[in-house]
Amino acid sequence: MGISLAIYSVLNVGYGGGFERWLYETVSRFSARGYKITVITTKAGRVRDAKAKSRFLSLPNVNLVELNNADKPFTIPTDLRKFFKTLSDAELLYFNNAFAANELLAYLARKFKGLRVISGYLGTFHNVGGFARMAYHTSINLTVSRHFDAHHVLNKERLNWLKSLGYKNIYYIPPGVDLNKFRPIREKAETFTVLFVGRLEYQKGFDMLAEAIHVLNIRDREKIRFLICGDGSLATVAELLTSRYDNVHWKKWCEEKELIEMYSTSHITVAPSRYGYEEFLLVPLESMACGTPAVTTDIPGPREYVRNFYNGLRVPLDKEYIKYAIEFFKNIWYKNRELYFKYIKNALDTASAFDWNKVINKLDNMFRHVLCCTETQENSGYEHRPNI
């Protein structure tokens, strides 16, 4: 039997970030199971994926409501009456607890609409940002969030942090990867290829990768090439790289089919995100599903699945370490193919533990348990531990 579920996403569904991708994968699967789902968003954020809205609208049992929004002092809907009216038929509200003041809306929905509320931690974490942001989350957000019925986290560090604060009903369920789509579809290119996928922002560490590219291109430029897929405030850095080096190729947006091909033909995917800005990092896992090892920074999220000298490398955020990791894989590609193909096998084995077909059952159990049992039981939630 399906559940009447409302999911509130502050940014528009075409923003193209990790939460928006998680949202579509989740909604599409639950709509097929008979859930009645209302997705509430605002128009905030740049629309990077122009086709996202039509994909949501094509799903059965799904209603997409897009509201106008204010940007200052907080990014919240301007039509609050419509926001709360949209929740009238829902039994359960799930929201991404990453934007100040929106937890207050979720709290009011719980108090006056009688909804069960799950707080999801799928965005920039609360201990990152300026003084005002951290002070707000320390004083207001953490106090309000204690009243929610459950909490959903993507990594063990967030799980342990919320436990240390005395939170109950915490569900550790990392996101999944669609193994029917993300799989090896092409042979590896002969020239060693490094792939970066993501927003060209400080958060994603693209500046550090760019510095490493400059150093790596001093010598052996003909034996390496770089593919960049993404857009953002550091786009001028990508423009400089492509104008200076003929082995650097950049596209502002890649459709899923093209992205899978790039994952498959590349030799490593580099994701040098900064600490505190990520909760999981899906790109390295998608890369592994396509048979490509990953190089990431040593931060929460990648620690769940990137194992040094097994399916990739986790390194400090420093151009020299990033350069070392790239050269390590370049050397084994050219000098020890047998070892490189072991990395491919290990990457594929890792990705199989995060199959969406397994993850969606855990989310289903979480939703049903929150609806039936949170008033009568105190527990630490369900911990989905991938076997890797």
Short mmCIF file of C-alpha atoms in Angstrom, two decimals:
data_model
loop_
_atom_site.label_atom_id
_atom_site.label_comp_id
_atom_site.label_asym_id
_atom_site.label_seq_id
_atom_site.Cartn_x
_atom_site.Cartn_y
_atom_site.Cartn_z
CA MET A 1 0.00 0.00 0.00
CA GLY A 2 1.38 3.40 -1.02
CA ILE A 3 2.03 6.34 1.27
CA SER A 4 0.94 9.93 0.73
CA LEU A 5 4.34 11.59 0.81
CA ALA A 6 5.41 15.21 0.44
CA ILE A 7 9.04 16.07 -0.31
CA TYR A 8 10.19 19.66 0.00
CA SER A 9 13.20 20.71 -2.06
CA VAL A 10 14.23 24.34 -1.62
CA LEU A 11 16.08 24.54 -4.94
CA ASN A 12 14.34 23.91 -8.26
CA VAL A 13 14.40 20.34 -9.59
CA GLY A 14 16.61 21.36 -12.50
CA TYR A 15 19.42 22.67 -10.30
CA GLY A 16 21.33 19.46 -11.00
CA GLY A 17 22.95 18.96 -7.60
CA GLY A 18 23.23 15.81 -5.54
CA PHE A 19 19.92 16.30 -3.72
CA GLU A 20 18.00 16.95 -6.93
CA ARG A 21 19.38 13.75 -8.45
CA TRP A 22 18.58 11.79 -5.28
CA LEU A 23 15.10 13.30 -5.39
CA TYR A 24 14.32 12.07 -8.90
CA GLU A 25 15.72 8.58 -8.31
CA THR A 26 13.65 8.28 -5.13
CA VAL A 27 10.42 9.77 -6.48
CA SER A 28 10.49 7.75 -9.70
CA ARG A 29 10.83 4.48 -7.80
CA PHE A 30 8.20 5.26 -5.18
CA SER A 31 5.72 6.45 -7.80
CA ALA A 32 6.06 3.02 -9.42
CA ARG A 33 5.21 1.45 -6.04
CA GLY A 34 1.97 3.37 -5.78
CA TYR A 35 3.08 6.18 -3.50
CA LYS A 36 1.13 9.41 -3.93
CA ILE A 37 3.89 12.02 -4.00
CA THR A 38 3.85 15.80 -3.94
CA VAL A 39 7.17 17.46 -4.69
CA ILE A 40 7.29 21.06 -3.49
CA THR A 41 10.09 23.31 -4.73
CA THR A 42 10.82 26.98 -5.19
CA LYS A 43 12.32 28.64 -8.25
CA ALA A 44 15.60 29.25 -6.42
CA GLY A 45 18.87 28.25 -8.03
CA ARG A 46 20.12 28.11 -11.56
CA VAL A 47 18.39 25.67 -13.92
CA ARG A 48 21.22 23.45 -15.18
CA ASP A 49 19.13 20.45 -16.23
CA ALA A 50 16.43 21.86 -18.50
CA LYS A 51 14.75 18.47 -18.91
CA ALA A 52 14.36 17.70 -15.21
CA LYS A 53 10.95 19.31 -14.79
CA SER A 54 9.41 17.36 -17.66
CA ARG A 55 10.81 14.11 -16.26
CA PHE A 56 9.04 14.72 -12.95
CA LEU A 57 5.80 15.68 -14.68
CA SER A 58 5.83 12.45 -16.69
CA LEU A 59 5.83 10.27 -13.56
CA PRO A 60 2.54 8.68 -12.44
CA ASN A 61 1.15 9.61 -9.00
CA VAL A 62 3.46 12.65 -8.79
CA ASN A 63 2.40 16.28 -8.38
CA LEU A 64 5.08 18.95 -8.83
CA VAL A 65 4.39 22.32 -7.19
CA GLU A 66 6.85 25.14 -7.87
CA LEU A 67 6.57 28.25 -5.71
CA ASN A 68 8.03 31.73 -6.00
CA ASN A 69 10.70 32.44 -3.44
CA ALA A 70 12.42 35.14 -1.46
CA ASP A 71 16.22 35.21 -1.45
CA LYS A 72 16.92 37.49 1.50
CA PRO A 73 17.33 37.10 4.37
CA PHE A 74 16.36 33.47 3.73
CA THR A 75 15.52 31.36 0.68
CA ILE A 76 11.93 30.41 1.47
CA PRO A 77 8.61 30.32 -0.44
CA THR A 78 6.82 33.67 -0.63
CA ASP A 79 3.34 32.09 -0.74
CA LEU A 80 3.32 30.30 2.60
CA ARG A 81 -0.44 29.76 2.46
CA LYS A 82 -0.05 27.71 -0.73
CA PHE A 83 2.92 25.89 0.79
CA PHE A 84 0.90 24.65 3.76
CA LYS A 85 -2.22 24.01 1.67
CA THR A 86 -0.20 21.74 -0.61
CA LEU A 87 0.60 19.59 2.42
CA SER A 88 -3.07 19.00 3.28
CA ASP A 89 -3.28 15.48 1.81
CA ALA A 90 0.16 14.27 2.93
CA GLU A 91 0.84 11.85 5.77
CA LEU A 92 4.57 12.39 5.84
CA LEU A 93 6.92 15.27 4.98
CA TYR A 94 10.56 14.77 4.02
CA PHE A 95 12.78 17.84 3.56
CA ASN A 96 16.44 18.62 3.01
CA ASN A 97 17.59 20.37 6.18
CA ALA A 98 20.29 22.50 4.56
CA PHE A 99 18.72 25.95 4.15
CA ALA A 100 18.13 28.30 7.07
CA ALA A 101 14.51 28.98 8.13
CA ASN A 102 13.05 26.09 6.17
CA GLU A 103 13.25 23.84 9.22
CA LEU A 104 10.81 26.30 10.82
CA LEU A 105 8.33 25.63 8.00
CA ALA A 106 8.71 21.89 8.53
CA TYR A 107 8.20 22.34 12.27
CA LEU A 108 5.00 24.34 11.70
CA ALA A 109 3.75 21.66 9.30
CA ARG A 110 4.31 19.04 11.99
CA LYS A 111 2.67 21.12 14.72
CA PHE A 112 -0.40 22.43 12.88
CA LYS A 113 -0.89 19.91 10.07
CA GLY A 114 -0.18 16.82 12.17
CA LEU A 115 2.42 15.53 9.71
CA ARG A 116 5.26 13.22 10.60
CA VAL A 117 8.49 14.93 9.49
CA ILE A 118 11.81 13.43 8.44
CA SER A 119 14.78 15.77 8.37
CA GLY A 120 17.21 14.82 5.61
CA TYR A 121 20.86 15.87 5.80
CA LEU A 122 21.78 15.90 2.12
CA GLY A 123 23.37 19.32 1.71
CA THR A 124 26.10 21.59 3.00
CA PHE A 125 26.55 20.73 6.64
CA HIS A 126 25.76 23.12 9.46
CA ASN A 127 29.32 23.70 10.67
CA VAL A 128 30.38 25.27 7.35
CA GLY A 129 30.06 28.90 6.33
CA GLY A 130 30.27 32.33 7.91
CA PHE A 131 29.72 33.23 11.54
CA ALA A 132 26.06 34.17 11.06
CA ARG A 133 25.24 30.86 9.35
CA MET A 134 26.97 28.75 11.98
CA ALA A 135 25.44 30.76 14.82
CA TYR A 136 21.97 30.31 13.34
CA HIS A 137 22.34 26.56 12.99
CA THR A 138 23.90 26.15 16.42
CA SER A 139 21.20 28.14 18.21
CA ILE A 140 18.01 27.76 16.15
CA ASN A 141 18.32 24.89 13.70
CA LEU A 142 19.60 22.29 16.15
CA THR A 143 16.92 23.23 18.70
CA VAL A 144 14.06 23.06 16.20
CA SER A 145 15.34 19.90 14.52
CA ARG A 146 15.12 17.92 17.76
CA HIS A 147 11.33 17.96 17.36
CA PHE A 148 11.28 16.06 14.08
CA ASP A 149 10.16 12.45 14.04
CA ALA A 150 13.26 11.07 12.31
CA HIS A 151 16.54 12.05 10.73
CA HIS A 152 18.11 10.65 7.55
CA VAL A 153 21.88 10.82 7.06
CA LEU A 154 24.15 9.62 4.27
CA ASN A 155 27.38 8.97 6.13
CA LYS A 156 28.55 7.58 9.47
CA GLU A 157 30.11 10.82 10.66
CA ARG A 158 26.75 12.61 10.51
CA LEU A 159 25.12 9.60 12.19
CA ASN A 160 27.55 9.74 15.09
CA TRP A 161 27.32 13.54 15.35
CA LEU A 162 23.53 13.50 15.67
CA LYS A 163 23.75 10.65 18.19
CA SER A 164 26.16 12.74 20.25
CA LEU A 165 23.52 15.49 20.36
CA GLY A 166 20.97 13.05 21.74
CA TYR A 167 18.86 12.78 18.58
CA LYS A 168 16.65 9.71 18.21
CA ASN A 169 15.38 7.80 15.18
CA ILE A 170 18.42 8.37 12.99
CA TYR A 171 18.50 6.40 9.73
CA TYR A 172 21.84 5.92 8.01
CA ILE A 173 20.99 5.14 4.38
CA PRO A 174 23.50 6.23 1.72
CA PRO A 175 22.17 6.99 -1.78
CA GLY A 176 22.23 4.46 -4.58
CA VAL A 177 23.41 4.19 -8.13
CA ASP A 178 21.32 2.82 -10.99
CA LEU A 179 23.37 -0.14 -12.20
CA ASN A 180 21.10 -0.64 -15.19
CA LYS A 181 22.26 2.73 -16.52
CA PHE A 182 25.67 3.26 -14.99
CA ARG A 183 27.77 0.41 -16.28
CA PRO A 184 30.80 0.00 -18.58
CA ILE A 185 29.64 0.57 -22.16
CA ARG A 186 32.93 1.32 -23.95
CA GLU A 187 36.57 0.24 -23.87
CA LYS A 188 39.10 2.48 -22.14
CA ALA A 189 40.76 5.11 -24.31
CA GLU A 190 44.39 4.35 -25.12
CA THR A 191 45.55 7.76 -23.89
CA PHE A 192 45.27 8.05 -20.11
CA THR A 193 42.20 10.19 -19.41
CA VAL A 194 41.26 12.11 -16.25
CA LEU A 195 37.60 13.08 -15.79
CA PHE A 196 36.05 15.79 -13.61
CA VAL A 197 32.26 15.99 -13.30
CA GLY A 198 30.51 18.63 -11.20
CA ARG A 199 29.94 22.30 -10.62
CA LEU A 200 33.00 24.45 -11.23
CA GLU A 201 33.00 25.89 -7.73
CA TYR A 202 35.28 26.34 -4.72
CA GLN A 203 33.14 23.72 -2.94
CA LYS A 204 34.06 21.11 -5.52
CA GLY A 205 37.79 21.83 -5.34
CA PHE A 206 38.05 22.54 -9.06
CA ASP A 207 40.69 25.21 -8.36
CA MET A 208 42.99 22.53 -6.89
CA LEU A 209 42.51 20.22 -9.86
CA ALA A 210 43.26 23.11 -12.22
CA GLU A 211 46.57 23.75 -10.44
CA ALA A 212 47.43 20.06 -10.71
CA ILE A 213 46.65 20.13 -14.45
CA HIS A 214 49.11 22.99 -14.95
CA VAL A 215 51.86 21.02 -13.21
CA LEU A 216 51.08 17.72 -14.97
CA ASN A 217 51.16 19.40 -18.37
CA ILE A 218 54.72 20.60 -17.91
CA ARG A 219 55.86 17.19 -19.14
CA ASP A 220 54.30 14.14 -20.81
CA ARG A 221 51.39 16.19 -22.13
CA GLU A 222 50.92 13.79 -25.03
CA LYS A 223 50.37 10.88 -22.61
CA ILE A 224 47.47 12.39 -20.68
CA ARG A 225 44.23 14.24 -21.38
CA PHE A 226 41.60 15.87 -19.20
CA LEU A 227 37.81 15.94 -19.61
CA ILE A 228 35.80 18.52 -17.66
CA CYS A 229 32.00 18.41 -17.46
CA GLY A 230 30.36 21.23 -15.52
CA ASP A 231 29.75 24.95 -15.17
CA GLY A 232 29.94 27.52 -12.41
CA SER A 233 31.74 30.54 -11.03
CA LEU A 234 35.15 29.05 -11.91
CA ALA A 235 34.24 28.65 -15.59
CA THR A 236 36.93 31.17 -16.49
CA VAL A 237 39.49 28.75 -15.06
CA ALA A 238 38.20 26.01 -17.39
CA GLU A 239 38.33 28.46 -20.30
CA LEU A 240 41.95 29.27 -19.51
CA LEU A 241 42.86 25.58 -19.37
CA THR A 242 41.25 24.79 -22.73
CA SER A 243 42.83 27.81 -24.39
CA ARG A 244 46.29 26.97 -23.08
CA TYR A 245 46.32 23.17 -23.46
CA ASP A 246 45.09 21.09 -26.38
CA ASN A 247 44.70 18.03 -24.11
CA VAL A 248 41.99 19.69 -21.95
CA HIS A 249 38.38 19.44 -23.15
CA TRP A 250 35.43 21.13 -21.43
CA LYS A 251 31.65 20.93 -21.73
CA LYS A 252 29.29 22.98 -19.59
CA TRP A 253 26.63 20.25 -19.44
CA CYS A 254 26.66 16.54 -20.27
CA GLU A 255 23.53 14.50 -20.85
CA GLU A 256 23.34 11.24 -18.94
CA LYS A 257 24.15 9.02 -21.93
CA GLU A 258 27.23 11.07 -22.76
CA LEU A 259 28.28 11.13 -19.13
CA ILE A 260 28.14 7.34 -18.88
CA GLU A 261 30.33 7.08 -21.97
CA MET A 262 32.83 9.51 -20.46
CA TYR A 263 32.91 7.54 -17.21
CA SER A 264 33.46 4.32 -19.16
CA THR A 265 36.30 5.52 -21.39
CA SER A 266 38.16 7.54 -18.75
CA HIS A 267 40.79 5.96 -16.49
CA ILE A 268 40.10 7.88 -13.29
CA THR A 269 37.49 10.34 -12.08
CA VAL A 270 38.79 13.08 -9.77
CA ALA A 271 36.44 14.63 -7.18
CA PRO A 272 38.50 16.96 -4.92
CA SER A 273 35.64 18.45 -2.86
CA ARG A 274 36.31 20.42 0.30
CA TYR A 275 35.50 19.22 3.82
CA GLY A 276 32.05 20.10 5.11
CA TYR A 277 30.48 20.86 1.74
CA GLU A 278 29.51 17.30 0.85
CA GLU A 279 27.44 14.61 2.51
CA PHE A 280 28.18 11.75 0.13
CA LEU A 281 29.53 12.65 -3.34
CA LEU A 282 27.72 10.55 -5.92
CA VAL A 283 30.04 11.17 -8.88
CA PRO A 284 32.85 8.81 -7.72
CA LEU A 285 30.33 6.03 -7.12
CA GLU A 286 28.80 6.47 -10.59
CA SER A 287 32.33 6.36 -11.96
CA MET A 288 33.01 3.06 -10.20
CA ALA A 289 29.76 1.62 -11.54
CA CYS A 290 31.13 2.34 -15.01
CA GLY A 291 34.39 0.57 -14.18
CA THR A 292 36.53 3.62 -13.42
CA PRO A 293 38.48 4.12 -10.16
CA ALA A 294 38.06 7.40 -8.27
CA VAL A 295 40.39 9.92 -6.66
CA THR A 296 38.71 11.97 -3.94
CA THR A 297 39.64 14.08 -0.97
CA ASP A 298 39.55 12.42 2.43
CA ILE A 299 36.17 13.73 3.61
CA PRO A 300 32.86 12.31 4.88
CA GLY A 301 30.99 10.62 2.07
CA PRO A 302 33.87 9.18 0.05
CA ARG A 303 35.07 7.53 3.25
CA GLU A 304 32.02 5.29 2.95
CA TYR A 305 33.20 3.65 -0.25
CA VAL A 306 36.61 4.85 -1.57
CA ARG A 307 39.34 2.53 -0.26
CA ASN A 308 42.97 3.43 -0.81
CA PHE A 309 44.82 1.17 -3.23
CA TYR A 310 41.68 -0.93 -3.74
CA ASN A 311 39.19 1.03 -5.85
CA GLY A 312 40.80 4.46 -5.82
CA LEU A 313 42.62 6.93 -3.60
CA ARG A 314 41.56 9.43 -0.93
CA VAL A 315 44.04 12.28 -0.59
CA PRO A 316 44.36 15.64 1.22
CA LEU A 317 43.09 18.69 -0.66
CA ASP A 318 46.42 19.78 -2.10
CA LYS A 319 47.58 20.03 -5.70
CA GLU A 320 50.66 17.92 -4.99
CA TYR A 321 48.60 15.04 -3.56
CA ILE A 322 46.11 15.27 -6.42
CA LYS A 323 48.99 15.27 -8.88
CA TYR A 324 50.51 12.23 -7.15
CA ALA A 325 47.22 10.29 -7.34
CA ILE A 326 46.80 11.06 -11.03
CA GLU A 327 50.39 10.04 -11.79
CA PHE A 328 49.97 6.84 -9.76
CA PHE A 329 47.11 5.67 -11.95
CA LYS A 330 48.77 6.92 -15.13
CA ASN A 331 51.83 4.84 -14.36
CA ILE A 332 49.94 1.62 -13.70
CA TRP A 333 47.82 2.16 -16.85
CA TYR A 334 50.93 2.36 -19.01
CA LYS A 335 53.16 -0.05 -17.06
CA ASN A 336 50.95 -2.55 -15.21
CA ARG A 337 47.62 -3.14 -16.96
CA GLU A 338 46.93 -6.24 -14.86
CA LEU A 339 46.97 -4.14 -11.67
CA TYR A 340 44.84 -1.43 -13.27
CA PHE A 341 42.17 -3.96 -14.24
CA LYS A 342 42.07 -5.17 -10.63
CA TYR A 343 41.09 -1.62 -9.70
CA ILE A 344 38.30 -1.83 -12.29
CA LYS A 345 36.98 -5.07 -10.79
CA ASN A 346 37.13 -3.66 -7.27
CA ALA A 347 35.33 -0.50 -8.36
CA LEU A 348 32.52 -2.53 -9.93
CA ASP A 349 32.23 -4.69 -6.81
CA THR A 350 31.98 -1.57 -4.64
CA ALA A 351 29.25 0.00 -6.75
CA SER A 352 27.16 -3.17 -6.61
CA ALA A 353 26.71 -2.69 -2.85
CA PHE A 354 24.91 0.62 -3.54
CA ASP A 355 22.41 -0.67 -6.09
CA TRP A 356 19.30 1.53 -6.02
CA ASN A 357 17.16 -1.61 -5.94
CA LYS A 358 18.59 -2.31 -2.48
CA VAL A 359 18.59 1.28 -1.24
CA ILE A 360 14.97 2.01 -2.15
CA ASN A 361 13.78 -0.81 0.11
CA LYS A 362 15.63 0.76 3.03
CA LEU A 363 14.01 4.14 2.36
CA ASP A 364 10.62 2.45 2.10
CA ASN A 365 11.17 0.80 5.47
CA MET A 366 12.18 4.15 6.95
CA PHE A 367 9.05 5.93 5.73
CA ARG A 368 6.75 3.15 6.93
CA HIS A 369 8.46 2.87 10.29
CA VAL A 370 8.23 6.62 10.91
CA LEU A 371 4.50 6.54 10.13
CA CYS A 372 3.68 3.55 12.32
CA CYS A 373 6.13 3.47 15.17
CA THR A 374 7.83 6.69 16.19
CA GLU A 375 5.24 7.51 18.85
CA THR A 376 5.62 4.17 20.61
CA GLN A 377 9.28 3.34 20.19
CA GLU A 378 12.53 5.08 20.84
CA ASN A 379 15.29 3.75 18.67
CA SER A 380 18.41 4.80 16.82
CA GLY A 381 16.85 4.15 13.43
CA TYR A 382 17.87 1.76 10.72
CA GLU A 383 21.47 1.64 9.62
CA HIS A 384 21.95 0.47 6.04
CA ARG A 385 25.55 -0.68 5.93
CA PRO A 386 26.72 -1.53 2.41
CA ASN A 387 28.89 -4.62 2.35
CA ILE A 388 32.13 -3.27 0.90
#
